[in-house]
CSV table of C-alpha atoms in Angstrom, one decimal:
chain,number,residue,atom,x,y,z
A,921,MET,CA,0.0,0.0,0.0
A,922,PRO,CA,1.5,3.4,-0.9
A,923,PHE,CA,1.8,6.1,1.7
A,924,THR,CA,0.8,9.5,0.6
A,925,THR,CA,0.7,11.6,3.8
A,926,LEU,CA,2.0,10.1,7.0
A,927,ILE,CA,3.7,6.8,7.8
A,928,ASP,CA,4.4,5.5,11.3
A,929,VAL,CA,7.6,3.9,12.5
A,930,ASP,CA,6.3,0.4,12.5
A,931,SER,CA,5.0,0.7,8.9
A,932,LEU,CA,8.3,2.1,7.8
A,933,ALA,CA,10.2,-0.8,9.4
A,934,ALA,CA,7.8,-3.3,7.7
A,935,LEU,CA,7.7,-1.5,4.3
A,936,ALA,CA,7.8,-3.9,1.4
A,937,GLY,CA,9.5,-2.8,-1.7
A,938,PRO,CA,12.1,-0.1,-2.4
A,939,ALA,CA,11.8,3.3,-0.8
A,940,VAL,CA,14.0,6.4,-0.8
A,941,LEU,CA,14.5,8.2,2.5
A,942,LEU,CA,15.2,12.0,2.8
A,943,ASP,CA,16.7,13.2,6.0
A,944,CYS,CA,15.5,16.8,6.3
A,945,ARG,CA,16.8,17.8,9.7
A,946,PHE,CA,17.6,21.5,9.9
A,947,ASP,CA,18.0,24.3,12.4
A,948,LEU,CA,17.1,27.8,11.2
A,949,SER,CA,19.6,29.4,13.7
A,950,LEU,CA,22.4,26.9,12.9
A,951,PRO,CA,22.2,26.0,9.2
A,952,ASP,CA,24.9,23.4,9.4
A,953,ALA,CA,23.4,21.5,12.4
A,954,GLY,CA,21.2,19.3,10.3
A,955,ARG,CA,24.0,18.0,8.1
A,956,ARG,CA,26.1,17.4,11.2
A,957,ALA,CA,23.3,15.5,12.8
A,958,TYR,CA,22.9,13.4,9.6
A,959,ALA,CA,26.6,12.6,9.6
A,960,ALA,CA,26.4,11.5,13.2
A,961,GLY,CA,23.6,9.1,12.5
A,962,HIS,CA,20.6,8.6,10.2
A,963,ILE,CA,18.1,6.0,9.1
A,964,PRO,CA,20.0,3.6,6.9
A,965,GLY,CA,20.1,4.6,3.3
A,966,ALA,CA,18.7,8.1,3.8
A,967,ARG,CA,20.1,11.0,1.8
A,968,TYR,CA,20.4,14.4,3.3
A,969,ALA,CA,18.2,17.3,2.0
A,970,ASP,CA,19.3,20.8,3.1
A,971,LEU,CA,16.5,23.3,3.5
A,972,ASN,CA,18.6,26.2,2.4
A,973,LEU,CA,20.7,24.6,-0.4
A,974,ASP,CA,18.4,21.8,-1.8
A,975,LEU,CA,14.8,22.6,-0.9
A,976,SER,CA,15.0,26.4,-1.6
A,977,SER,CA,16.5,28.7,-4.2
A,978,PRO,CA,18.8,31.6,-3.4
A,979,VAL,CA,17.1,34.6,-1.6
A,980,THR,CA,16.6,37.7,-3.8
A,981,SER,CA,15.6,41.3,-2.9
A,982,ALA,CA,12.0,40.5,-3.7
A,983,SER,CA,11.7,37.0,-2.3
A,984,GLY,CA,11.0,35.5,1.1
A,985,ARG,CA,13.6,33.6,3.1
A,986,HIS,CA,13.1,30.3,1.4
A,987,PRO,CA,12.0,30.8,-2.2
A,988,LEU,CA,10.8,27.7,-4.1
A,989,PRO,CA,13.6,26.1,-6.2
A,990,ARG,CA,13.4,26.0,-9.9
A,991,PRO,CA,11.5,22.9,-10.9
A,992,ASP,CA,14.3,21.5,-13.1
A,993,VAL,CA,17.0,22.1,-10.5
A,994,LEU,CA,14.8,20.5,-7.8
A,995,ALA,CA,14.1,17.5,-10.0
A,996,ASP,CA,17.8,17.0,-10.6
A,997,PHE,CA,18.5,17.1,-6.9
A,998,PHE,CA,15.8,14.5,-6.2
A,999,ALA,CA,17.0,12.3,-9.0
A,1000,ALA,CA,20.5,12.5,-7.7
A,1001,ALA,CA,19.1,11.4,-4.3
A,1002,GLY,CA,17.7,8.3,-6.0
A,1003,ILE,CA,14.1,9.4,-6.4
A,1004,GLY,CA,12.5,8.5,-9.7
A,1005,ASP,CA,9.2,8.0,-11.3
A,1006,GLN,CA,8.6,4.7,-9.4
A,1007,GLY,CA,8.8,3.9,-5.8
A,1008,GLN,CA,7.9,5.3,-2.4
A,1009,VAL,CA,9.6,8.3,-0.8
A,1010,ILE,CA,9.7,8.9,3.0
A,1011,ALA,CA,10.9,12.3,4.4
A,1012,TYR,CA,11.8,12.8,8.0
A,1013,ASP,CA,13.3,15.3,10.4
A,1014,ASP,CA,13.6,15.9,14.1
A,1015,ALA,CA,11.5,19.1,14.2
A,1016,ASN,CA,8.0,17.7,14.4
A,1017,GLY,CA,7.8,17.2,10.7
A,1018,SER,CA,8.0,20.9,9.7
A,1019,PHE,CA,11.1,20.5,7.4
A,1020,ALA,CA,10.1,17.1,6.1
A,1021,ALA,CA,6.7,18.5,5.2
A,1022,ARG,CA,8.5,21.0,3.0
A,1023,ALA,CA,10.1,18.1,1.0
A,1024,TRP,CA,6.7,16.3,0.9
A,1025,TRP,CA,5.0,19.4,-0.6
A,1026,LEU,CA,7.8,20.0,-3.1
A,1027,LEU,CA,7.7,16.5,-4.4
A,1028,ARG,CA,4.0,16.7,-4.8
A,1029,TRP,CA,4.4,20.1,-6.5
A,1030,LEU,CA,6.6,18.3,-9.1
A,1031,GLY,CA,4.0,15.6,-9.5
A,1032,LYS,CA,5.8,12.8,-7.6
A,1033,ALA,CA,3.7,10.2,-5.7
A,1034,PRO,CA,3.7,8.4,-3.4
A,1035,VAL,CA,5.6,10.5,-0.8
A,1036,ALA,CA,5.0,10.5,3.0
A,1037,VAL,CA,6.4,12.1,6.2
A,1038,LEU,CA,7.6,9.9,9.0
A,1039,ASP,CA,5.3,10.6,12.0
A,1040,GLY,CA,7.5,11.4,15.0
A,1041,GLY,CA,10.5,11.6,12.8
A,1042,PHE,CA,14.0,10.5,13.7
A,1043,LYS,CA,13.4,10.6,17.4
A,1044,ALA,CA,10.5,8.2,17.1
A,1045,TRP,CA,12.6,5.9,14.9
A,1046,VAL,CA,15.4,5.8,17.5
A,1047,ALA,CA,13.0,5.4,20.4
A,1048,ALA,CA,11.5,2.4,18.7
A,1049,GLY,CA,15.0,0.8,18.4
A,1050,GLY,CA,15.4,1.5,14.7
A,1051,ALA,CA,18.8,1.0,13.1
A,1052,VAL,CA,21.1,4.0,12.5
A,1053,GLU,CA,24.0,4.4,10.2
A,1054,VAL,CA,26.7,7.0,9.8
A,1055,GLY,CA,28.3,8.4,6.7
A,1056,GLU,CA,27.0,8.9,3.2
A,1057,PRO,CA,25.3,6.0,1.4
A,1058,ALA,CA,27.3,4.7,-1.6
A,1059,PRO,CA,26.3,6.2,-4.9
A,1060,ALA,CA,25.0,4.1,-7.7
A,1061,ALA,CA,27.9,2.1,-9.2
A,1062,ASP,CA,27.4,3.6,-12.7
A,1063,GLY,CA,26.5,7.1,-11.4
A,1064,ALA,CA,23.1,6.9,-13.1
A,1065,LYS,CA,20.1,8.8,-11.9
A,1066,PRO,CA,16.6,7.3,-12.1
A,1067,PRO,CA,14.2,9.1,-14.5
A,1068,PHE,CA,12.3,11.8,-12.7
A,1069,THR,CA,9.5,13.2,-14.8
A,1070,VAL,CA,8.2,16.6,-13.8
A,1071,ARG,CA,4.5,17.0,-13.9
A,1072,LEU,CA,4.3,20.4,-12.3
A,1073,ARG,CA,1.1,21.4,-10.4
A,1074,PRO,CA,1.3,25.2,-10.8
A,1075,ASP,CA,-2.2,25.7,-9.3
A,1076,SER,CA,-1.0,24.5,-5.9
A,1077,VAL,CA,1.1,27.6,-5.2
A,1078,LEU,CA,0.2,31.3,-5.0
A,1079,THR,CA,2.2,34.5,-5.4
A,1080,SER,CA,2.0,37.7,-3.3
A,1081,ALA,CA,-0.1,39.2,-6.1
A,1082,ASP,CA,-2.5,36.2,-6.0
A,1083,VAL,CA,-2.8,36.6,-2.3
A,1084,GLN,CA,-3.6,40.3,-2.6
A,1085,ARG,CA,-6.4,39.6,-5.0
A,1086,ALA,CA,-7.7,36.7,-2.9
A,1087,LEU,CA,-8.1,39.0,0.2
A,1088,ALA,CA,-11.0,40.6,-1.6
A,1089,ASP,CA,-12.7,37.3,-2.1
A,1090,PRO,CA,-15.0,36.3,0.8
A,1091,ARG,CA,-14.7,32.6,-0.2
A,1092,ARG,CA,-11.0,32.5,0.4
A,1093,LEU,CA,-9.3,32.1,3.8
A,1094,LEU,CA,-5.6,32.9,4.5
A,1095,VAL,CA,-4.2,30.8,7.4
A,1096,ASP,CA,-0.9,31.6,9.0
A,1097,ALA,CA,1.1,28.8,10.6
A,1098,ARG,CA,3.3,30.9,12.8
A,1099,ALA,CA,3.2,30.9,16.6
A,1100,ALA,CA,0.4,33.1,18.1
A,1101,GLU,CA,2.8,35.8,19.4
A,1102,ARG,CA,4.5,36.2,16.0
A,1103,PHE,CA,1.1,36.4,14.3
A,1104,ALA,CA,0.0,39.0,16.8
A,1105,GLY,CA,3.2,41.0,16.2
A,1106,THR,CA,4.3,41.0,19.8
A,1107,VAL,CA,7.4,38.9,19.1
A,1108,GLU,CA,9.4,38.6,15.8
A,1109,PRO,CA,12.7,36.7,16.0
A,1110,LEU,CA,13.3,36.3,12.3
A,1111,ASP,CA,11.8,39.0,10.1
A,1112,ARG,CA,12.3,42.8,10.1
A,1113,VAL,CA,8.6,43.6,10.4
A,1114,ALA,CA,6.2,42.1,12.9
A,1115,GLY,CA,2.6,41.3,12.4
A,1116,HIS,CA,0.4,39.5,9.9
A,1117,VAL,CA,-1.4,40.0,6.6
A,1118,PRO,CA,-4.7,41.8,7.3
A,1119,GLY,CA,-7.6,39.3,7.1
A,1120,ALA,CA,-5.5,36.3,7.9
A,1121,VAL,CA,-6.3,33.9,10.7
A,1122,ASN,CA,-3.9,32.0,12.9
A,1123,HIS,CA,-3.4,28.2,13.1
A,1124,PRO,CA,0.0,27.5,14.5
A,1125,PHE,CA,1.4,24.3,13.0
A,1126,THR,CA,2.0,23.0,16.5
A,1127,ALA,CA,-1.7,22.6,16.8
A,1128,ASN,CA,-1.4,19.6,14.5
A,1129,LEU,CA,0.8,17.8,17.0
A,1130,ARG,CA,0.5,15.8,20.2
A,1131,GLU,CA,2.9,16.4,23.1
A,1132,ASP,CA,5.3,13.7,21.9
A,1133,GLY,CA,5.7,15.4,18.5
A,1134,ARG,CA,3.5,13.0,16.5
A,1135,PHE,CA,0.5,14.2,14.6
A,1136,GLN,CA,-2.9,14.3,16.3
A,1137,PRO,CA,-5.2,11.4,15.5
A,1138,LEU,CA,-6.7,11.9,12.1
A,1139,GLY,CA,-10.2,12.4,13.5
A,1140,GLU,CA,-9.0,15.1,15.8
A,1141,LEU,CA,-7.0,16.8,13.0
A,1142,ARG,CA,-10.1,16.9,10.9
A,1143,ARG,CA,-12.2,18.4,13.8
A,1144,ARG,CA,-9.6,21.1,14.4
A,1145,TRP,CA,-9.3,22.0,10.7
A,1146,LEU,CA,-13.0,22.0,10.1
A,1147,THR,CA,-13.3,24.4,13.0
A,1148,ARG,CA,-10.5,26.6,11.6
A,1149,LEU,CA,-11.9,26.6,8.1
A,1150,GLY,CA,-15.3,27.7,9.4
A,1151,GLY,CA,-17.1,26.5,6.3
A,1152,THR,CA,-14.4,27.5,3.8
A,1153,GLU,CA,-13.8,24.9,1.2
A,1154,PRO,CA,-10.3,23.3,1.7
A,1155,SER,CA,-9.4,24.2,-1.9
A,1156,ASP,CA,-10.1,27.9,-1.1
A,1157,ALA,CA,-7.7,27.9,1.9
A,1158,ILE,CA,-4.4,29.6,1.4
A,1159,LEU,CA,-1.6,28.5,3.8
A,1160,MET,CA,1.3,30.7,4.8
A,1161,CYS,CA,3.9,31.1,7.5
A,1162,GLY,CA,7.1,33.0,7.8
A,1163,SER,CA,8.8,31.6,4.7
A,1164,GLY,CA,6.7,28.9,3.2
A,1165,VAL,CA,8.0,26.0,5.3
A,1166,THR,CA,5.7,25.3,8.3
A,1167,ALA,CA,2.7,26.2,6.0
A,1168,CYS,CA,3.5,22.9,4.3
A,1169,HIS,CA,2.9,21.2,7.7
A,1170,ASN,CA,-0.6,22.6,7.8
A,1171,ILE,CA,-1.2,21.4,4.2
A,1172,LEU,CA,0.0,18.0,5.2
A,1173,ALA,CA,-2.3,18.0,8.2
A,1174,MET,CA,-5.3,19.0,6.2
A,1175,THR,CA,-4.5,16.4,3.5
A,1176,SER,CA,-4.0,13.7,6.1
A,1177,ALA,CA,-7.4,14.6,7.6
A,1178,GLY,CA,-9.2,14.2,4.3
A,1179,LEU,CA,-9.3,18.0,3.5
A,1180,PRO,CA,-7.0,18.3,0.5
A,1181,GLY,CA,-6.6,21.2,-1.9
A,1182,GLY,CA,-5.1,24.0,0.2
A,1183,LYS,CA,-2.8,26.3,-1.7
A,1184,LEU,CA,0.7,27.4,-0.5
A,1185,TYR,CA,1.6,31.1,-0.4
A,1186,ALA,CA,5.2,30.2,-0.9
A,1187,GLY,CA,6.8,33.6,-0.2
A,1188,SER,CA,4.7,34.0,3.0
A,1189,TRP,CA,5.3,36.7,5.5
A,1190,SER,CA,9.0,37.3,4.8
A,1191,GLU,CA,8.1,38.1,1.1
A,1192,TRP,CA,4.9,40.0,1.9
A,1193,ILE,CA,6.9,42.6,3.9
A,1194,ARG,CA,9.5,43.1,1.1
A,1195,ASP,CA,7.0,45.6,-0.4
A,1196,PRO,CA,6.3,48.5,2.0
A,1197,GLU,CA,3.1,49.2,0.2
A,1198,ARG,CA,1.6,45.9,1.3
A,1199,PRO,CA,-0.5,46.4,4.5
A,1200,VAL,CA,0.4,45.0,7.9
A,1201,ALA,CA,-1.8,44.2,10.8
A,1202,ARG,CA,-0.9,43.8,14.5
A,1203,GLU,CA,-3.0,42.8,17.5
A,1204,ALA,CA,-3.1,45.1,20.5
């Protein structure tokens, strides 16, 4: 059975057939920490995917902090990691799935299926007694990459201009995944302007999680998201965050709960504030 949203540790351990694993561990404040953690030990066979270098393109004067990669460059990276048109992909991290969800979304954006996120990530794998290896997996003997056919889904992502137009549409709902204090504008550790897009509502990605870092049961996820959507169709929801990373966690949660179709505002808050003409809201 293919896994297309989440996979638990037991299912990964028992997985029949080939699968490619992506280790997406990362620390926004220490960009090299994820690769060091990978070198120190990872799930056997996993390849490392760096949020800044592999799962984003270089920052520009008009972009947010993690612009989407060019589809051809991204596809080449995935192929070099052993991902092709066939087979299961599993992404994991040690940050409650937030970085793995970015890889999950990117693969789906390129049309790759099936791909899933390891629920509980590397910590759950180790806690369950899963094997760990060090060093880089050996490359293919002939250096060949599997065929990776891009079937881009351009309707799954929105630009800042799209979001500005959507704000005037009462059918649309803009949902921000940042922590409540960042959404309110009382704390801002990463971006030069605090606050949120006027009209947006807040649903911190941590609301998708249990205390142990695993996702809420699917029924509870669905209940929470139906409450947050408040009658908005899932396909009319726009998901954002600080830079288009944790917003993918909300899309993963919605999709897991049987509410697919949410759109990613890839530039998110860090791109929105690049233009001083765009409005900003703060809570008292």
